[in-house]
PDB file of C-alpha atoms in Angstrom:
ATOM      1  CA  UNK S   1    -212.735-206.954  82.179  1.00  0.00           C
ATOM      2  CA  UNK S   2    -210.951-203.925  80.746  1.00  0.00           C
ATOM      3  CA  UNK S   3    -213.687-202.333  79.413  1.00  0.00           C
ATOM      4  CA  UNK S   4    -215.311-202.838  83.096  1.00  0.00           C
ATOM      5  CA  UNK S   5    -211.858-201.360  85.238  1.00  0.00           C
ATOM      6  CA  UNK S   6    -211.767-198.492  82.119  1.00  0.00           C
ATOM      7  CA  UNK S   7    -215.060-197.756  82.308  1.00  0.00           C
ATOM      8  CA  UNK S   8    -215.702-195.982  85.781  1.00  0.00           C
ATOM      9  CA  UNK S   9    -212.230-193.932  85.190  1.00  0.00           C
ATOM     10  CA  UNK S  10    -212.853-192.099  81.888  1.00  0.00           C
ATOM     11  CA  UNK S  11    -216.673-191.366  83.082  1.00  0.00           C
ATOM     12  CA  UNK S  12    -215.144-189.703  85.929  1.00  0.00           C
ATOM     13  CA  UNK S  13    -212.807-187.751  83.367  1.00  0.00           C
ATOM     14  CA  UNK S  14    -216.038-187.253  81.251  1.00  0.00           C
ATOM     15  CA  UNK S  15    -217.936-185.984  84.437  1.00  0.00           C
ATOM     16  CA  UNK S  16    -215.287-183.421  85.350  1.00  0.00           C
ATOM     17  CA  UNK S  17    -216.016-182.150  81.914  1.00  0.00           C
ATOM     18  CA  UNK S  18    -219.486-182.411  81.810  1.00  0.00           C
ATOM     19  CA  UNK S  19    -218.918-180.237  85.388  1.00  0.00           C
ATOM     20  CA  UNK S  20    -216.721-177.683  83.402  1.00  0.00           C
ATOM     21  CA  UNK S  21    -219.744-177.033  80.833  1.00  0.00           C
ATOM     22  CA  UNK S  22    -222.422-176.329  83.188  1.00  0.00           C
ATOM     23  CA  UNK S  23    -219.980-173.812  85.423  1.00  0.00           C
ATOM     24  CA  UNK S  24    -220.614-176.136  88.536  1.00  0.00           C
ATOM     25  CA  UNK S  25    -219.710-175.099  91.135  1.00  0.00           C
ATOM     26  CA  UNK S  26    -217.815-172.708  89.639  1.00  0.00           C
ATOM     27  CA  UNK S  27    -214.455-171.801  87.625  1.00  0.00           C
ATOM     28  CA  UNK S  28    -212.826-170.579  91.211  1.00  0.00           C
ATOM     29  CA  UNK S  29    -213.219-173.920  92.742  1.00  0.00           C
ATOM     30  CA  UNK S  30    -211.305-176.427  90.578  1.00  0.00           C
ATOM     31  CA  UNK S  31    -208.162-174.208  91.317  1.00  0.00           C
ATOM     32  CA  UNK S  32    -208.309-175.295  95.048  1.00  0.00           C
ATOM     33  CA  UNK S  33    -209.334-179.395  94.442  1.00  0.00           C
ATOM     34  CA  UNK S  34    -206.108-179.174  91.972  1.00  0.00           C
ATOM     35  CA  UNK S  35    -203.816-177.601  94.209  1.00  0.00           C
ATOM     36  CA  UNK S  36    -205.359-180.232  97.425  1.00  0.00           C
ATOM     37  CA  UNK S  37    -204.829-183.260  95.567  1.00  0.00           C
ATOM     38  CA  UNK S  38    -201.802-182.717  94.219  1.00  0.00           C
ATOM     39  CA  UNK S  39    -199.813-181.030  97.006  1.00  0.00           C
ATOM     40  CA  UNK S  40    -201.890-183.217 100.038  1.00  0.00           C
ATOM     41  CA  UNK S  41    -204.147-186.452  98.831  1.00  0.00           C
ATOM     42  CA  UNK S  42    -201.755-187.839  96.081  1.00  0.00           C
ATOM     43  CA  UNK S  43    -198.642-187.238  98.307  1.00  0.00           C
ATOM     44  CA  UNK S  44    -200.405-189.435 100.620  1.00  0.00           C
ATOM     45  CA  UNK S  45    -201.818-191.810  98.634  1.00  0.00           C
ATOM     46  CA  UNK S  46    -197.880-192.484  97.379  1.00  0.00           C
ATOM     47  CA  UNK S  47    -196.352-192.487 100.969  1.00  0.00           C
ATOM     48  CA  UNK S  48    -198.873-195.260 101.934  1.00  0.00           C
ATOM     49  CA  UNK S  49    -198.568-197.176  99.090  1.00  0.00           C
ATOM     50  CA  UNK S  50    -194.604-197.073  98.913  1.00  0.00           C
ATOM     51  CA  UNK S  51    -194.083-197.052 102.899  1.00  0.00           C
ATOM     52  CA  UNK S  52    -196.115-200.518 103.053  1.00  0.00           C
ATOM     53  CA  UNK S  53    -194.838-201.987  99.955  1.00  0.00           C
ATOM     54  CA  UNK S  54    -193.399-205.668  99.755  1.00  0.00           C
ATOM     55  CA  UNK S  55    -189.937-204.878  98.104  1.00  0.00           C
ATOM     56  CA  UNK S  56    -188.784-208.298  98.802  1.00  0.00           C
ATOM     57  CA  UNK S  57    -189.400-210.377  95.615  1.00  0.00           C
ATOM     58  CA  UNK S  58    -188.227-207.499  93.318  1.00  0.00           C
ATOM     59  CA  UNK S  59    -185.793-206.875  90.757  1.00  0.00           C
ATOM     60  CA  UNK S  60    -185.347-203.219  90.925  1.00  0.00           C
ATOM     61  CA  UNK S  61    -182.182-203.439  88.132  1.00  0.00           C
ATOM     62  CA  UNK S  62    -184.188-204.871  85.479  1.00  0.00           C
ATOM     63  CA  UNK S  63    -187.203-202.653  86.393  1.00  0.00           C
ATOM     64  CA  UNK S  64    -185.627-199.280  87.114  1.00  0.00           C
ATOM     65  CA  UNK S  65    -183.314-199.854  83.605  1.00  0.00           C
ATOM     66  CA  UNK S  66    -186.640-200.876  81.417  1.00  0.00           C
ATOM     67  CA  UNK S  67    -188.292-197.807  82.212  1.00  0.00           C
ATOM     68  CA  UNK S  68    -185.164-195.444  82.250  1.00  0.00           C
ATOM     69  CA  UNK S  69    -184.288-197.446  78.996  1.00  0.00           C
ATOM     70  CA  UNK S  70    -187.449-196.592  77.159  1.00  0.00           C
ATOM     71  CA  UNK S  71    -187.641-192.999  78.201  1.00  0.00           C
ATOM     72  CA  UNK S  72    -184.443-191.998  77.194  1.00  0.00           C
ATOM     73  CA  UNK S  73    -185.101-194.071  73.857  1.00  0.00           C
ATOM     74  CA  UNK S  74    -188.126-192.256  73.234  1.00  0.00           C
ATOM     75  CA  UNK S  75    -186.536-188.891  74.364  1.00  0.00           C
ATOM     76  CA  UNK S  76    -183.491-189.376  72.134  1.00  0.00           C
ATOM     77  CA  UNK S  77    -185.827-190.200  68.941  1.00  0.00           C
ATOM     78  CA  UNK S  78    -187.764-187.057  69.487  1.00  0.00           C
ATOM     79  CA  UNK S  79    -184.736-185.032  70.010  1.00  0.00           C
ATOM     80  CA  UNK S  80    -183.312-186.439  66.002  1.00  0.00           C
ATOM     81  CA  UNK S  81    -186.786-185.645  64.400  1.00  0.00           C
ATOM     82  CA  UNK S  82    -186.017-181.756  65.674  1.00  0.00           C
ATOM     83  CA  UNK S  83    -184.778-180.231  62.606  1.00  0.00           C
ATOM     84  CA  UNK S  84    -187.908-181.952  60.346  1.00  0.00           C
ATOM     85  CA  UNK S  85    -191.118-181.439  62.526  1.00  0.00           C
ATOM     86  CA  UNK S  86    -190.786-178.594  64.820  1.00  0.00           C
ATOM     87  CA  UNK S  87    -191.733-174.574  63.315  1.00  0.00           C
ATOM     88  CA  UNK S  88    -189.291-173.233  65.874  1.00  0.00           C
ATOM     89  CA  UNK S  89    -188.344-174.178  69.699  1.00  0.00           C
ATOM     90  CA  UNK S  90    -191.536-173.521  71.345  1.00  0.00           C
ATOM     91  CA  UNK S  91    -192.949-175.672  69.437  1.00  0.00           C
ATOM     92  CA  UNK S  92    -190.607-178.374  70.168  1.00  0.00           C
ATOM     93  CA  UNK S  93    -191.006-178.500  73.581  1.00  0.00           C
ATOM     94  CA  UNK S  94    -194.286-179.250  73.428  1.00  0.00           C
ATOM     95  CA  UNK S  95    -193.512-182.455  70.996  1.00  0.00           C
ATOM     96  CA  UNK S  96    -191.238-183.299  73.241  1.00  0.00           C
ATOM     97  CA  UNK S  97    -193.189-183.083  76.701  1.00  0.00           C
ATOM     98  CA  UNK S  98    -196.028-184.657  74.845  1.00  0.00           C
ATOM     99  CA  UNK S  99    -193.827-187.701  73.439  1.00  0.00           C
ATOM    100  CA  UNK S 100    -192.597-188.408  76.959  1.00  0.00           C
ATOM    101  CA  UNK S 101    -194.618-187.219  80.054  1.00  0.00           C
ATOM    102  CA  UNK S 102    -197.719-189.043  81.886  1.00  0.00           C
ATOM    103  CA  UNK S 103    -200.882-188.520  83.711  1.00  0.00           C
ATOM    104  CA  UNK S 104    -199.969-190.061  87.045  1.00  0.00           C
ATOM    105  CA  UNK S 105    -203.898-189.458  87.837  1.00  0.00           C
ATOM    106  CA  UNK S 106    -205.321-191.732  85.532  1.00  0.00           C
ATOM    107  CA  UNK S 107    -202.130-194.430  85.064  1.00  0.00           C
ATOM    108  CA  UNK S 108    -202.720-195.168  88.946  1.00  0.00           C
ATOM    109  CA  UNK S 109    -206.818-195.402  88.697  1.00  0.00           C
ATOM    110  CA  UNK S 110    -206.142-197.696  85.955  1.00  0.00           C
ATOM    111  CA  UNK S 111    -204.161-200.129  87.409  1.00  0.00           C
ATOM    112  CA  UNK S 112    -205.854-200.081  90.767  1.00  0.00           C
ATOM    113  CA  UNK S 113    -209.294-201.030  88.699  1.00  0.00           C
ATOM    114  CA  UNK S 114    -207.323-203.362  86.465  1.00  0.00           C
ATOM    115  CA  UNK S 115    -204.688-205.332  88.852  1.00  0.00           C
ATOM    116  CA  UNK S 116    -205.635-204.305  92.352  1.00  0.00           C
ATOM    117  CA  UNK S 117    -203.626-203.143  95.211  1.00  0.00           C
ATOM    118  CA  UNK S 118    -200.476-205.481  93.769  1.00  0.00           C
ATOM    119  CA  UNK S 119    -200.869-203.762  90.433  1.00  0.00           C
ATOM    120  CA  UNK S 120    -201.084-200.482  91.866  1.00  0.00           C
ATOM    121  CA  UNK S 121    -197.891-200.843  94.603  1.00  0.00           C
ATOM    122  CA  UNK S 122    -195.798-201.732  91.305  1.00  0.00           C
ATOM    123  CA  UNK S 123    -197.319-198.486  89.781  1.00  0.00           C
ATOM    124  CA  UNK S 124    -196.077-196.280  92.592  1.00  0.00           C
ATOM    125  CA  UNK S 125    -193.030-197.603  92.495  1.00  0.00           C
ATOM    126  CA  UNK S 126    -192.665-197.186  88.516  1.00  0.00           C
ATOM    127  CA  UNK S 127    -193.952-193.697  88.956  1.00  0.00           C
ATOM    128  CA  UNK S 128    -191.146-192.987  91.754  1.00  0.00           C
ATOM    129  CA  UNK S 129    -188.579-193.543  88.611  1.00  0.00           C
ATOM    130  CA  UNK S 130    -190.313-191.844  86.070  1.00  0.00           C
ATOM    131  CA  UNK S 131    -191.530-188.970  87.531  1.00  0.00           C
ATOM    132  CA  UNK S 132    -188.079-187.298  88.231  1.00  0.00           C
ATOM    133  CA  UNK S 133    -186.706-188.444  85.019  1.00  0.00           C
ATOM    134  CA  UNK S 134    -189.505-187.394  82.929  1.00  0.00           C
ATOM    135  CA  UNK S 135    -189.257-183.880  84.693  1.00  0.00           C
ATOM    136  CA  UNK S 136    -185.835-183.575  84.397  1.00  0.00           C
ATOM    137  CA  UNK S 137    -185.802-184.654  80.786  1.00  0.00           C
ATOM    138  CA  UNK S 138    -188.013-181.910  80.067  1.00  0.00           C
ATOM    139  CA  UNK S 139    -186.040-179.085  81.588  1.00  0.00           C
ATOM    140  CA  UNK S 140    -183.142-180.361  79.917  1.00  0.00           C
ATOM    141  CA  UNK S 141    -184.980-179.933  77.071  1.00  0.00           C
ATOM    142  CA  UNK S 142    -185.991-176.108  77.154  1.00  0.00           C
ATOM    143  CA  UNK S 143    -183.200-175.419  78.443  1.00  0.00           C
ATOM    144  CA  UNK S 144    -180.716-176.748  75.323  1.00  0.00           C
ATOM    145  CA  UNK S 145    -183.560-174.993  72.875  1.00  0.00           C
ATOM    146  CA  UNK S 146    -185.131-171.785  74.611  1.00  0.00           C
ATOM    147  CA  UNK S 147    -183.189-168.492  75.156  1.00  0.00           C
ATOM    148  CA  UNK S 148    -183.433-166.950  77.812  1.00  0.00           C
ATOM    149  CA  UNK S 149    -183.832-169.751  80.406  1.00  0.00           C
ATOM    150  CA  UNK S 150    -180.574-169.470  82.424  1.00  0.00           C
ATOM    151  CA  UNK S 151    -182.365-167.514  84.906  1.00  0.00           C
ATOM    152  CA  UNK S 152    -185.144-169.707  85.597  1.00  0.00           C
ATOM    153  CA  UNK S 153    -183.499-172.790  85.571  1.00  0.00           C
ATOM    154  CA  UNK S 154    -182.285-172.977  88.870  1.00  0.00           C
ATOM    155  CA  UNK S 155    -185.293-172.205  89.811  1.00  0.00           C
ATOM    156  CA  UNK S 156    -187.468-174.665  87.700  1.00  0.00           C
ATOM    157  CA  UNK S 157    -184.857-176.749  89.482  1.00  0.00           C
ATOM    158  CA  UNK S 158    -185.092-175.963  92.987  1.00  0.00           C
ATOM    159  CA  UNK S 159    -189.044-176.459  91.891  1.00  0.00           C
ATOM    160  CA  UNK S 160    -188.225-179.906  91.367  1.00  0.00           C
ATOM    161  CA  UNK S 161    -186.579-180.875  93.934  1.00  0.00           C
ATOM    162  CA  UNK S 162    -189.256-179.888  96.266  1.00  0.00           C
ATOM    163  CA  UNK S 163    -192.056-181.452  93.792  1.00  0.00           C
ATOM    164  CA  UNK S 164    -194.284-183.037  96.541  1.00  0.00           C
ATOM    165  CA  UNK S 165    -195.112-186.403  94.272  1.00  0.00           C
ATOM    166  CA  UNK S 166    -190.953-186.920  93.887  1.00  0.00           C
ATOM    167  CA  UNK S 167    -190.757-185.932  97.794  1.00  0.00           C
ATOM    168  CA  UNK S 168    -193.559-188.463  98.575  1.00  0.00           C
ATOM    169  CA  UNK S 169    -192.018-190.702  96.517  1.00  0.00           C
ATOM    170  CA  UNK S 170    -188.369-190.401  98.171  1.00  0.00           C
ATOM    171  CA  UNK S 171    -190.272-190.860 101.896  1.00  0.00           C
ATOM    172  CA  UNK S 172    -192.370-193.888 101.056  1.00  0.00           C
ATOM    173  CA  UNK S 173    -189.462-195.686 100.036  1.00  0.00           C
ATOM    174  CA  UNK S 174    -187.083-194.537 102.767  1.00  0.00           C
ATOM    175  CA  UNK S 175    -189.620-195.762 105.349  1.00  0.00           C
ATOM    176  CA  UNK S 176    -190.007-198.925 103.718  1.00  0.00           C
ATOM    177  CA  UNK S 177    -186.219-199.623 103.210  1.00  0.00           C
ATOM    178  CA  UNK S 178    -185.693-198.176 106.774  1.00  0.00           C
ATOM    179  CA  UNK S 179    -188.474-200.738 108.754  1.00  0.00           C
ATOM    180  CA  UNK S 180    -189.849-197.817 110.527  1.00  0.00           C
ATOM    181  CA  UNK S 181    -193.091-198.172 108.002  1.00  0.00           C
ATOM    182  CA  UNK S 182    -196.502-195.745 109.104  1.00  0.00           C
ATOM    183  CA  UNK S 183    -195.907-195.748 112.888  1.00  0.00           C
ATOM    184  CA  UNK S 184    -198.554-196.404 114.011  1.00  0.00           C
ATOM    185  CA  UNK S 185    -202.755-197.175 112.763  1.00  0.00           C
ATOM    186  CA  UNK S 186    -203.639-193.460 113.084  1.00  0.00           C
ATOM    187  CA  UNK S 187    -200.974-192.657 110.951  1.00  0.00           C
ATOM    188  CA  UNK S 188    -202.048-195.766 108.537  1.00  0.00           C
ATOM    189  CA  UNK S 189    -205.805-194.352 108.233  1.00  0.00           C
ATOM    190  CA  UNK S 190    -205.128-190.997 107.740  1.00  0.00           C
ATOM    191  CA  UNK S 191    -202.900-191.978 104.699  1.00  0.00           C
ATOM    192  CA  UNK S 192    -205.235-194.324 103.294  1.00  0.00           C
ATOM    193  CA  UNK S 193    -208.428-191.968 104.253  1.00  0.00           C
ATOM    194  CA  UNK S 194    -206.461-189.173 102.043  1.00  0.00           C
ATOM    195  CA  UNK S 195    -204.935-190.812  99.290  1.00  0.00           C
ATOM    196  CA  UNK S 196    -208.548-192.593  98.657  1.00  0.00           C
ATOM    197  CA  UNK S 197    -209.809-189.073  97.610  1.00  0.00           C
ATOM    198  CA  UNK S 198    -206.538-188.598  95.648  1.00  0.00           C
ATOM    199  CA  UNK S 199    -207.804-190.701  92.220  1.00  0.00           C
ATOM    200  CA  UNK S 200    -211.520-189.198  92.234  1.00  0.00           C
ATOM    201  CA  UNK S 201    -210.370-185.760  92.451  1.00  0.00           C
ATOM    202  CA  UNK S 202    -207.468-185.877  89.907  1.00  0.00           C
ATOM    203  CA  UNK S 203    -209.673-187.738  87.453  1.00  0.00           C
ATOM    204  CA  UNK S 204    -212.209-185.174  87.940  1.00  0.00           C
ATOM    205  CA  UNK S 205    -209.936-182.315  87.435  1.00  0.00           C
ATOM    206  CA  UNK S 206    -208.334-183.963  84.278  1.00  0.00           C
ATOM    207  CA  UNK S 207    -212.248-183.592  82.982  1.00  0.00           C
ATOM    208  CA  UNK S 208    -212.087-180.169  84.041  1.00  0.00           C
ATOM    209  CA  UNK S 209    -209.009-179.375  82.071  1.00  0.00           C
ATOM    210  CA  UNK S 210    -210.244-180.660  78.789  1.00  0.00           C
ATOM    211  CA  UNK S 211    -210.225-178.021  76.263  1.00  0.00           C
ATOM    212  CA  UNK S 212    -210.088-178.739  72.504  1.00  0.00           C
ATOM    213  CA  UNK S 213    -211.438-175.122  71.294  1.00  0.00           C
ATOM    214  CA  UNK S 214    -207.886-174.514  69.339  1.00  0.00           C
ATOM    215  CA  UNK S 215    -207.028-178.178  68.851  1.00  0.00           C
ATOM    216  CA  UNK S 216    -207.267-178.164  65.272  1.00  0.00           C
ATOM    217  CA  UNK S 217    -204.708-175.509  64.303  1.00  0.00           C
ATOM    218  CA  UNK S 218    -201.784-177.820  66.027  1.00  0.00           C
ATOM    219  CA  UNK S 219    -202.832-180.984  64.505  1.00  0.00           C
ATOM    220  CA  UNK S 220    -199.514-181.925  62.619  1.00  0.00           C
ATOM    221  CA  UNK S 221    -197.743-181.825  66.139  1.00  0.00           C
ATOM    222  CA  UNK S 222    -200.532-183.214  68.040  1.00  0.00           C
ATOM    223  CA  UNK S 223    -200.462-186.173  66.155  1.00  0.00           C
ATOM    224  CA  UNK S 224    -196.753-186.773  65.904  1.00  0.00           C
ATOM    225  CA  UNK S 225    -196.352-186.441  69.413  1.00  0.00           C
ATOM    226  CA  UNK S 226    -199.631-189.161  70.029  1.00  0.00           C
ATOM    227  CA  UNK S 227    -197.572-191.457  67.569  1.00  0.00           C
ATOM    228  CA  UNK S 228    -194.559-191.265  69.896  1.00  0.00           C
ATOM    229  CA  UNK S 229    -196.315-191.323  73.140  1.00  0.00           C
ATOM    230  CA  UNK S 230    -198.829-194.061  72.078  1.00  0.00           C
ATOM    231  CA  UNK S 231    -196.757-196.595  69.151  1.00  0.00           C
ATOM    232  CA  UNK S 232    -192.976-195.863  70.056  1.00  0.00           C
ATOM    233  CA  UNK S 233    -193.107-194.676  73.921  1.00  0.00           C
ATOM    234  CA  UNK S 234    -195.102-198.154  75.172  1.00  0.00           C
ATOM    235  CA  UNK S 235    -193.726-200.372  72.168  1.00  0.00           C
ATOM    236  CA  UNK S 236    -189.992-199.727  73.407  1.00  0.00           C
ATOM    237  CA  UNK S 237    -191.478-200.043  77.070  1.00  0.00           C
ATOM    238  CA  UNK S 238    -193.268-203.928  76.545  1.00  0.00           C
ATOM    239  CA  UNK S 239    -190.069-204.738  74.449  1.00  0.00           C
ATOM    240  CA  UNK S 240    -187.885-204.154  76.862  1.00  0.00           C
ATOM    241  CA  UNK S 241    -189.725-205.452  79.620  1.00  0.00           C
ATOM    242  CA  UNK S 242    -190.534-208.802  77.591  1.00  0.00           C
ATOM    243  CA  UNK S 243    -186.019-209.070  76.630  1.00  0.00           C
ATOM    244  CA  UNK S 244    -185.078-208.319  80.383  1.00  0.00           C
ATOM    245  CA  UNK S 245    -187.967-210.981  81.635  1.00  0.00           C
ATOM    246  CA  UNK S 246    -189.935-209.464  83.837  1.00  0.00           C
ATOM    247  CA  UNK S 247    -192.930-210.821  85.527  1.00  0.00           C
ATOM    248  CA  UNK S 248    -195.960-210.060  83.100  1.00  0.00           C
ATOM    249  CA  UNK S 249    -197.671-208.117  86.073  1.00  0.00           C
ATOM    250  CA  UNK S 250    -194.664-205.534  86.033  1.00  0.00           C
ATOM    251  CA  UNK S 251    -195.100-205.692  82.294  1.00  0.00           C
ATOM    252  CA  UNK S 252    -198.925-204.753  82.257  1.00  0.00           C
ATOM    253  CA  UNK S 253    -198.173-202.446  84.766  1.00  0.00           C
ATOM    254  CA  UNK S 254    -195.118-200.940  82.516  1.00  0.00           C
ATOM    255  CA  UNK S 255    -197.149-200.490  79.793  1.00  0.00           C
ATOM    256  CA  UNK S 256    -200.104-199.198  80.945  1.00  0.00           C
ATOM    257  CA  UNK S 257    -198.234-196.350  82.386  1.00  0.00           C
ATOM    258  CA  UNK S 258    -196.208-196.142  79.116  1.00  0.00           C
ATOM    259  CA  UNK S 259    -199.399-195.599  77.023  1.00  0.00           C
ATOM    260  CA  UNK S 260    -200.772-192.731  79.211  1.00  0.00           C
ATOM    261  CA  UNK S 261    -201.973-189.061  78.226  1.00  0.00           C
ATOM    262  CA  UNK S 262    -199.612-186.358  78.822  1.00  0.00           C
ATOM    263  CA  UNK S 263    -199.526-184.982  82.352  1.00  0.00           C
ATOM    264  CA  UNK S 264    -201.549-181.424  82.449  1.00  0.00           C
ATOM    265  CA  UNK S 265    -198.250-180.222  84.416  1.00  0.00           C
ATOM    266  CA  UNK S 266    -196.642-179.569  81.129  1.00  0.00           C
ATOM    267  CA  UNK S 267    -198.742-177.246  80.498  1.00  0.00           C
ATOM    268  CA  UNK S 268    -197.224-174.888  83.579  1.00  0.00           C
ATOM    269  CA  UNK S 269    -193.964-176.061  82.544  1.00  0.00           C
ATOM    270  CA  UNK S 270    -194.285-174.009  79.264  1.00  0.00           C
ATOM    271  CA  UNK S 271    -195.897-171.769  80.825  1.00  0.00           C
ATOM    272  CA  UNK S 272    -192.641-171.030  83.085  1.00  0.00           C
ATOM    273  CA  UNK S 273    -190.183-171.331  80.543  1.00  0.00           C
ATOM    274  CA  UNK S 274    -191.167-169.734  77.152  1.00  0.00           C
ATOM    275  CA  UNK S 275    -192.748-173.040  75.526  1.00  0.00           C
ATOM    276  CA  UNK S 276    -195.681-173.055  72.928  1.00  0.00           C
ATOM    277  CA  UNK S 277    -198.477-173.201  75.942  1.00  0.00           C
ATOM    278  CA  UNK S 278    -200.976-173.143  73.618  1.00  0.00           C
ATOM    279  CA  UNK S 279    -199.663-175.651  71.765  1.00  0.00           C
ATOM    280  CA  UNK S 280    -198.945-177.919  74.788  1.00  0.00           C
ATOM    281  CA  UNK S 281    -202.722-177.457  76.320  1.00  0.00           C
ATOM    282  CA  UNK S 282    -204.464-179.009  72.690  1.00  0.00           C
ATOM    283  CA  UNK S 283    -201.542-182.130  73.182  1.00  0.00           C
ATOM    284  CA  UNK S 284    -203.068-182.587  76.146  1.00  0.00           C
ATOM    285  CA  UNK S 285    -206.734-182.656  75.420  1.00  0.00           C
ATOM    286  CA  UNK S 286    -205.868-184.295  72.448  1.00  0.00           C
ATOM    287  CA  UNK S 287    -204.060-187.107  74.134  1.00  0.00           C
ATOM    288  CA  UNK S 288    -206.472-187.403  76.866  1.00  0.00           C
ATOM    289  CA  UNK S 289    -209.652-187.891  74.047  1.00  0.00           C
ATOM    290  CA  UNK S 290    -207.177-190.590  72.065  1.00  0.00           C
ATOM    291  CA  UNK S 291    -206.086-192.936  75.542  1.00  0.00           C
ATOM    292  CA  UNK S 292    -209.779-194.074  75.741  1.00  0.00           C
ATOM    293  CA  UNK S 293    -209.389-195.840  72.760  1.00  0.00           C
ATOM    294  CA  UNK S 294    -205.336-196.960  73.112  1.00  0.00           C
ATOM    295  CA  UNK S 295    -205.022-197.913  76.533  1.00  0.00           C
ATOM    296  CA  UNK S 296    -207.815-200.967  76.120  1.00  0.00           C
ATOM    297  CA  UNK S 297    -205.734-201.590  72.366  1.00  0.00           C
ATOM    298  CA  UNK S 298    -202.748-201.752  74.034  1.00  0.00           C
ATOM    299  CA  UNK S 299    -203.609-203.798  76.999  1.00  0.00           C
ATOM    300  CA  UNK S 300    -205.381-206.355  75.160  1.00  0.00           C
ATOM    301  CA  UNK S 301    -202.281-207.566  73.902  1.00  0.00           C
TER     302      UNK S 301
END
């Protein structure tokens, strides 16, 4: 069964790749399908989701404190292994973004294969809590070890404020809570019509992303931040979700999203604010390469 749901999701990944290799249709395209999915068809795909949720039967205290639980766990381990693993503070932030951000892309293709539409409503609203706090965690971060950011913070700030997934997030749930829902069926379609294209089209531009040219020069960091993002990151996460008793759907859910790849947005974040880019684009690959065989590993449990 996981090896079916897993299956169609990574050869999509592996396609986008195979699509990067042979130039098709072209370098200048992928820039575009990145910027529609992420600012138009996953915004969508969220606001549906969250807007017609069922928040009746859930206990947001237990859920929203496992996941903030294990990401500040995770965050505060990484952040006492500083003065032993990191060459300077470039390099840190890339452990650090690599022990403790996601791939919202693939996390919610997964558990739609795996668990369905229930599995994947629980998924939005997991990724409504750690979205913000993974992204805020991270500025924290270069800003407490990178010079020179006091400028750009308030900016990087202001950035994510406005980030359309946390926006989408914050409007999906404020319908819901509010009773005023989609409106109407037109309003319904178009949602589902766009957010449908949303998985696809991230998936395929995760493929496209791929690059593991200069991989091998960062592999003491690569793999330090895969054994925190893959061992300690979902560990903490099914621990405290099995002490706090939640339903083992939230828990599958949990840790599926727990064990994912680091999102390719770090990569821009370093970028922006002085980190080791390089460094943060072979994590990436790296990680993405390593979750076909962990996520099935983990879930199997």
């Amino acid at each position: 069964m996981i090896a079916n749901a897993l299956g169609p999701v990574f050869l999509l990944i592996l396609f986008g790749a195979l699509l990067r290799r042979i130039n098709f249709p072209g370098a200048e395209f992928w820039p575009g399908i990145e910027r529609l999915t992420y600012y138009i068809a996953f915004p969508a795909l969220l606001v549906h989701r969250l807007a017609l949720a069922d928040f009746s039967n859930a206990d947001f205290g237990r859920f929203a404190l496992v996941i903030c639980a294990a990401l500040l766990l995770t965050s505060a381990l990484t952040w006492l292994l500083r003065p032993w693993v990191s060459r300077n503070a470039a390099d840190f932030t890339s452990l650090f973004q690599g022990a403790i951000r996601f791939n919202t892309y693939i996390g919610l293709a997964v558990a739609s294969a795996l668990f369905g539409d229930p599995g994947l409503v629980i998924a939005a609203i997991a990724v409504s809590i750690m979205i913000p706090l993974a992204n805020i965690l991270s500025v924290i971060c270069f800003s407490l070890v990178i010079d020179g950011n006091s400028k750009t913070l308030s900016g990087v700030l202001k950035g994510l404020l406005t980030n359309p997934l946390i926006v989408a997030c914050v409007l999906g749930v404020a319908l819901n809570i509010s009773g005023l829902g989609l409106g109407s069926v037109w309003i319904d379609e178009l949602l589902a019509r766009l957010g449908s294209a949303a998985l696809p089209l991230g998936l395929l531009a995760v493929g496209v992303a791929l690059s593991l040219g200069t991989v091998r020069q960062d592999w003491p960091t690569i793999v330090l931040a895969s054994v925190l993002k893959f061992v300690v990151f979902p560990g903490l996460m099914l621990g405290l979700a099995m002490w706090l008793q939640l339903d083992t759907l939230s828990q599958q859910v949990l840790l599926l999203l727990a064990c994912l790849p680091t999102a390719t947005s770090a990569y821009i974040l370093s970028r922006q604010l002085g980190g080791n880019a390089v460094m943060m684009a072979n994590i990436i690959s790296a990680q993405t390469l390593l979750a076909f065989a962990v996520i099935p590993l983990w879930l199997l449990l």
